[in-house]
Amino acid sequence: KFTPPHTSVSLSFGLLIFFFFLLDMMSSPLDWPEPIIRVQSLSDSGVTKIPDRYVKPPYERPYLSPKDGEVNIPIIDLNGLAGDDKNLHAATMNDIKEACQEWGFFQVVNHGVSPELMRRTRDIWRQFFNLPLELKQGYANSPKTYEGYGSRLGIQKGAVLDWSDYFFLHHLPSTIMDRNKWPAHPSSCRDETEEYGKQLVNLCVKLMEILSINLGLEKGHLQNSFGGEDIGACLRVNYYPKCPQPDLALGLSSHSDPGGMTLLLPDDHVSGLQVLSNAIYKSVEHRVTVNSTKERVSLAFFYNPKSDIPLKPVEELVTPEQPALYLPMTYDEYRLYIRTRGPLGKSQVDSLKSPR
C-alpha cells in the first residue's frame, strides 16, 4: 500500500498531519541574491504568460487530472482515544500507526482545535495578503531567518521560482517570538494567530505521546527528545495567487519538510496539495499546484526539535537489521542546509544518509 503519485488533497475542518522524523552549513546570507518580485503583484497585473523564472522543466510540471482527489487518505478521529471503549482506543492507535508507516500523513478530526478559530485565522491571513503592497512590504523578510513576508525559498541565483508568496513567523520558543514582527493588520491577526498556535502546540504534544507509545516507547520519549517544553514551533502562511499558466508552474516545489511534525490547514475551497509516492515513520514528499481562476491560502504549522539538540535515531529503535540511516546533526544545521538549497524533493534528506 502506498500513496499513488500526484494525489490532490482538499480538506475541510480537519488538519492534515505530516510526520518528518529524521531522528529526520554554512552561514545564512543577509539578503536575497536577486531583487524580490511579489508573485501576487504579477498575478494582479493581468499577465497572460508567466515569466520564464516561474516555468518549471517538463519533468517537474504538475500533473492535473479530473480524477484528482479520489484517493481515500487516512482520516483519524481522535474521539476514539477519549472514551472507555478499549477496542475503539486500540483500533484508533493502530490506524495512526499504519498511517505514519504507510502514508506519512493523515487527516485528523475531533482534534480539539476550535473549528471557528481555524476558519477565522485563515480568513484573517487571506485579508492580510489582500492589503496594499506598501503595507505588506513593511514586513519583508531576508534569508537570515525567513521571518516575515516572503516570495522565495532558497538562495540559489537564477533558480526557477515558485508561484507563491508567504508569511513566516516564530511561535516558540518564547525567547524568539516577537509579535511586533507579525502583521498589525487586520487588527485581530496577532491575537488570533497566537491562540491558534497555542491550540496546535497542545495537539502536537498529544500526538507526540501517541507516536511514542506506537513505537513501543514511554509516552514522553519523543517530546523529551525534542527538548521537553523547550521546543521550536513556527507558522508559514502560504498564499498562491491565480496563475495564467498553472500547467507550467508550481505553487511550492516538491519537498519533504525539515522538522518533526507539520500540521497543515488547507484551503477548504481550492485543492492544490499533491502528495507524491514515497525509517519507521515516512517522510512524505509533497508539492502544491496553482489555479488559473482562484487564489489559495493554507497555514503550515511546524513543530520542531530544540534547535541545538543533536538529532539521531532513538537508540532503542536501532538494530543490526535496522541501522541508523542518518549522521547526527543539530536541527539548526539541518534547517540551514535546507534553506540554503531550497525545495529539492527528498534529495536533501537522501544526501545526508550515513555511509554504509
C-alpha positions as CSV (number, residue, x, y, z in Angstrom):
1,K,0.0,0.0,0.0
2,F,1.4,3.4,-1.0
3,T,0.3,6.8,-1.9
4,P,-0.4,7.0,-5.6
5,P,1.7,9.6,-7.3
6,H,0.1,13.0,-7.7
7,T,-2.7,12.7,-5.2
8,S,-4.5,16.0,-4.8
9,V,-6.0,16.8,-1.4
10,S,-8.6,19.4,-0.3
11,L,-10.0,19.1,3.2
12,S,-12.5,20.9,5.4
13,F,-12.3,21.4,9.2
14,G,-9.6,18.8,9.5
15,L,-5.9,19.3,10.0
16,L,-3.5,17.4,7.8
17,I,-0.7,15.9,9.8
18,F,2.7,15.2,8.2
19,F,5.4,13.4,10.1
20,F,9.1,14.0,9.3
21,F,11.1,12.2,11.9
22,L,14.7,12.2,10.8
23,L,15.6,11.5,14.4
24,D,14.5,13.0,10.5
25,M,26.5,24.5,6.7
26,M,27.0,27.2,6.2
27,S,26.3,30.8,7.2
28,S,23.0,32.3,6.1
29,P,23.3,35.3,3.8
30,L,21.9,38.7,4.9
31,D,19.9,39.3,1.7
32,W,18.4,37.6,-1.3
33,P,20.7,37.1,-4.4
34,E,18.3,39.0,-6.7
35,P,15.6,41.6,-6.4
36,I,12.3,40.2,-4.9
37,I,9.2,40.3,-7.1
38,R,5.9,39.6,-5.4
39,V,4.0,36.9,-7.2
40,Q,0.7,38.4,-6.2
41,S,1.7,41.6,-8.0
42,L,2.4,39.7,-11.1
43,S,-0.9,37.9,-10.9
44,D,-2.8,41.2,-10.2
45,S,-1.1,42.8,-13.2
46,G,-3.2,40.7,-15.5
47,V,-0.2,38.9,-17.2
48,T,-1.4,36.1,-19.6
49,K,2.0,34.5,-19.7
50,I,4.2,33.7,-16.7
51,P,7.8,34.9,-16.7
52,D,10.4,32.3,-17.6
53,R,11.7,32.4,-14.0
54,Y,8.5,30.5,-12.9
55,V,8.3,27.9,-15.7
56,K,9.3,24.5,-14.4
57,P,11.1,22.0,-16.5
58,P,8.8,19.4,-18.1
59,Y,9.7,16.7,-15.6
60,E,8.7,18.9,-12.6
61,R,5.5,20.3,-14.0
62,P,2.2,19.4,-12.2
63,Y,0.0,16.5,-13.2
64,L,-3.5,17.9,-13.3
65,S,-6.3,15.3,-13.7
66,P,-10.0,15.4,-13.2
67,K,-9.6,12.3,-11.1
68,D,-7.5,14.0,-8.5
69,G,-8.9,13.7,-5.0
70,E,-10.4,10.3,-5.3
71,V,-7.9,8.5,-3.2
72,N,-9.1,7.7,0.3
73,I,-6.4,9.1,2.5
74,P,-6.4,8.1,6.2
75,I,-8.8,10.1,8.4
76,I,-8.2,9.7,12.1
77,D,-11.0,10.6,14.6
78,L,-9.3,11.4,17.9
79,N,-12.5,10.9,19.7
80,G,-11.6,7.2,19.5
81,L,-9.0,7.8,22.2
82,A,-11.2,9.8,24.6
83,G,-13.7,7.2,25.8
84,D,-13.7,3.9,27.8
85,D,-14.1,1.7,24.7
86,K,-10.8,-0.2,24.8
87,N,-11.4,-1.8,21.4
88,L,-12.0,1.6,19.8
89,H,-9.0,3.0,21.5
90,A,-6.8,0.2,20.2
91,A,-8.2,0.5,16.7
92,T,-7.5,4.2,16.6
93,M,-4.0,3.8,17.8
94,N,-3.4,1.2,15.2
95,D,-4.9,3.4,12.5
96,I,-2.4,6.2,13.4
97,K,0.5,3.7,13.4
98,E,-0.4,2.4,9.9
99,A,-0.9,6.0,8.6
100,C,2.5,7.0,9.8
101,Q,4.2,3.9,8.4
102,E,2.4,3.6,5.1
103,W,1.4,7.1,4.2
104,G,3.5,9.6,6.2
105,F,0.4,11.8,6.7
106,F,-3.3,11.7,7.7
107,Q,-6.2,14.0,8.3
108,V,-7.2,14.3,11.9
109,V,-10.7,15.3,13.0
110,N,-12.2,16.0,16.5
111,H,-8.7,17.2,17.4
112,G,-9.5,19.8,20.0
113,V,-8.6,22.8,17.9
114,S,-11.6,25.2,17.6
115,P,-13.1,25.0,14.0
116,E,-14.1,28.6,14.4
117,L,-10.6,29.6,15.3
118,M,-9.2,27.7,12.3
119,R,-11.7,29.5,10.0
120,R,-11.1,32.9,11.5
121,T,-7.3,32.6,11.4
122,R,-7.3,31.5,7.7
123,D,-9.7,34.3,6.8
124,I,-7.6,36.9,8.6
125,W,-4.5,35.9,6.7
126,R,-6.3,36.0,3.4
127,Q,-7.2,39.6,4.3
128,F,-3.6,40.3,5.0
129,F,-2.4,39.2,1.6
130,N,-5.1,41.4,0.0
131,L,-3.8,44.5,1.8
132,P,-2.0,47.2,-0.3
133,L,1.6,46.1,-1.2
134,E,3.2,49.0,0.7
135,L,1.8,47.8,4.0
136,K,3.0,44.2,3.4
137,Q,6.4,45.4,2.3
138,G,7.0,46.7,5.9
139,Y,7.3,43.0,6.9
140,A,9.7,42.0,4.1
141,N,11.9,39.1,5.1
142,S,15.5,38.1,4.5
143,P,17.2,34.6,4.2
144,K,18.8,35.2,7.6
145,T,15.7,34.0,9.4
146,Y,13.0,33.9,6.8
147,E,10.7,35.6,9.3
148,G,8.2,38.0,7.7
149,Y,6.7,38.5,4.2
150,G,8.5,36.5,1.6
151,S,8.3,35.3,-2.0
152,R,11.1,32.8,-2.5
153,L,12.8,29.9,-0.7
154,G,16.5,29.1,-1.2
155,I,19.2,31.5,-2.2
156,Q,20.5,30.0,-5.5
157,K,20.9,32.8,-8.0
158,G,18.9,32.2,-11.2
159,A,16.8,29.4,-9.7
160,V,13.3,28.6,-11.1
161,L,10.9,30.1,-8.6
162,D,7.6,29.0,-7.2
163,W,4.3,30.8,-7.9
164,S,3.6,31.9,-4.3
165,D,4.1,34.4,-1.5
166,Y,4.2,33.6,2.2
167,F,4.5,35.0,5.7
168,F,6.8,33.1,8.1
169,L,6.7,33.7,11.9
170,H,8.1,32.1,15.1
171,H,5.7,30.9,17.8
172,L,8.2,29.1,20.1
173,P,10.5,29.3,21.9
174,S,9.1,32.4,23.6
175,T,12.5,34.0,23.6
176,I,12.4,34.5,19.9
177,M,8.7,35.0,19.4
178,D,8.2,38.7,18.6
179,R,4.6,39.8,18.0
180,N,5.8,43.1,16.7
181,K,7.1,41.3,13.6
182,W,3.6,39.9,13.0
183,P,1.1,41.9,10.9
184,A,-0.7,44.7,12.8
185,H,-3.5,44.5,10.2
186,P,-6.0,43.0,10.2
187,S,-6.2,44.2,13.9
188,S,-7.1,40.7,15.2
189,C,-4.2,39.0,13.4
190,R,-1.7,38.8,16.3
191,D,-4.2,37.6,18.9
192,E,-5.9,35.1,16.7
193,T,-2.6,33.7,15.4
194,E,-1.1,33.4,18.9
195,E,-4.2,31.5,20.1
196,Y,-4.2,29.3,17.0
197,G,-0.5,28.4,17.7
198,K,-1.2,27.6,21.4
199,Q,-4.0,25.2,20.4
200,L,-1.9,23.5,17.8
201,V,1.0,23.0,20.3
202,N,-1.4,21.2,22.6
203,L,-2.4,19.0,19.8
204,C,1.2,18.3,18.9
205,V,2.0,17.3,22.5
206,K,-0.9,14.8,22.4
207,L,0.2,13.4,19.0
208,M,3.8,13.0,20.2
209,E,2.6,10.8,23.1
210,I,0.6,8.7,20.7
211,L,3.6,8.3,18.4
212,S,5.9,7.4,21.3
213,I,3.5,4.7,22.5
214,N,3.1,3.3,19.0
215,L,6.9,3.0,18.8
216,G,7.0,1.0,22.0
217,L,8.5,3.8,24.0
218,E,7.4,5.7,27.1
219,K,4.7,8.3,26.1
220,G,7.0,11.2,26.8
221,H,10.1,9.9,25.0
222,L,9.8,11.8,21.7
223,Q,8.7,15.0,23.4
224,N,11.7,14.8,25.7
225,S,14.0,14.0,22.8
226,F,12.7,17.2,21.1
227,G,13.7,19.2,24.2
228,G,10.7,18.7,26.5
229,E,8.9,22.1,26.8
230,D,11.9,23.9,25.2
231,I,11.0,23.1,21.6
232,G,10.5,25.2,18.4
233,A,7.3,26.0,16.6
234,C,6.7,28.3,13.7
235,L,4.0,29.1,11.2
236,R,4.2,29.7,7.4
237,V,1.1,31.1,5.8
238,N,1.1,30.3,2.1
239,Y,-0.6,32.5,-0.5
240,Y,-0.9,31.1,-4.0
241,P,-2.3,33.7,-6.4
242,K,-4.1,33.0,-9.6
243,C,-1.8,31.7,-12.3
244,P,-2.5,32.2,-16.0
245,Q,-0.5,29.0,-16.9
246,P,-1.0,26.6,-14.0
247,D,0.3,23.7,-16.1
248,L,3.8,25.2,-16.3
249,A,4.2,26.3,-12.7
250,L,4.1,25.1,-9.1
251,G,3.0,27.0,-6.0
252,L,5.6,25.1,-4.0
253,S,8.1,22.7,-5.4
254,S,8.4,19.1,-4.4
255,H,9.9,18.7,-0.9
256,S,9.7,17.0,2.4
257,D,9.6,19.3,5.4
258,P,12.8,19.5,7.6
259,G,11.2,19.5,11.1
260,G,9.5,17.0,13.3
261,M,5.8,17.4,12.5
262,T,3.8,19.6,10.3
263,L,0.1,20.5,10.9
264,L,-1.4,21.8,7.7
265,L,-4.7,23.7,7.5
266,P,-5.5,23.6,3.8
267,D,-7.8,25.9,1.8
268,D,-11.3,24.3,2.1
269,H,-12.4,25.7,-1.2
270,V,-9.4,25.2,-3.5
271,S,-7.5,21.9,-3.9
272,G,-3.8,22.1,-4.7
273,L,-1.8,19.8,-2.4
274,Q,-0.2,16.9,-4.2
275,V,1.3,14.1,-2.2
276,L,3.9,12.1,-4.0
277,S,4.9,8.4,-3.6
278,N,7.4,7.8,-1.1
279,A,12.6,4.6,8.8
280,I,9.6,3.5,10.6
281,Y,7.7,6.7,10.0
282,K,7.6,8.0,6.5
283,S,8.8,11.5,5.5
284,V,6.3,12.2,2.8
285,E,7.2,14.2,-0.3
286,H,4.7,16.8,-1.4
287,R,4.2,19.9,-3.6
288,V,1.5,22.4,-4.4
289,T,-0.2,23.2,-7.7
290,V,-1.8,26.5,-8.6
291,N,-5.1,27.5,-10.1
292,S,-6.0,29.8,-13.0
293,T,-9.2,31.2,-11.5
294,K,-8.8,31.0,-7.8
295,E,-6.3,32.1,-5.1
296,R,-5.4,29.7,-2.4
297,V,-4.4,30.2,1.3
298,S,-3.0,27.5,3.6
299,L,-1.4,27.5,7.0
300,A,1.5,25.2,7.8
301,F,2.5,24.9,11.4
302,F,5.9,23.3,12.1
303,Y,6.6,21.6,15.4
304,N,10.3,21.2,15.7
305,P,13.1,20.0,18.0
306,K,15.1,22.4,20.1
307,S,17.5,24.0,17.7
308,D,20.8,22.9,19.2
309,I,20.0,19.3,20.2
310,P,22.0,16.7,18.3
311,L,19.4,14.7,16.3
312,K,19.8,11.0,15.9
313,P,17.7,7.9,15.8
314,V,16.2,6.6,19.1
315,E,18.7,4.2,20.4
316,E,16.0,1.6,21.3
317,L,15.0,1.5,17.7
318,V,18.4,1.0,16.1
319,T,19.3,-2.7,15.5
320,P,21.7,-4.5,13.2
321,E,18.8,-5.2,10.9
322,Q,17.7,-1.5,11.0
323,P,20.8,0.6,11.5
324,A,20.9,4.4,11.8
325,L,20.2,5.9,8.4
326,Y,21.5,9.4,9.1
327,L,24.5,11.0,10.7
328,P,23.8,13.1,13.8
329,M,23.4,16.9,13.4
330,T,21.5,19.7,15.1
331,Y,18.2,20.9,13.8
332,D,19.7,24.3,13.2
333,E,22.4,22.8,11.0
334,Y,19.8,20.8,9.0
335,R,17.4,23.7,8.7
336,L,20.1,26.0,7.4
337,Y,21.1,23.3,4.9
338,I,17.5,23.1,3.6
339,R,17.0,26.8,3.5
340,T,20.2,27.4,1.5
341,R,19.3,24.9,-1.2
342,G,15.5,25.5,-1.4
343,P,12.9,22.7,-2.0
344,L,14.5,19.8,-3.9
345,G,12.3,16.8,-3.3
346,K,13.9,14.3,-1.0
347,S,17.4,14.7,-2.4
348,Q,18.4,16.8,0.6
349,V,17.4,14.1,3.1
350,D,19.0,11.4,1.0
351,S,22.3,13.3,0.6
352,L,22.7,13.2,4.4
353,K,22.4,9.4,4.7
354,S,25.0,7.7,6.7
355,P,27.6,5.8,4.6
356,R,27.3,2.0,5.0
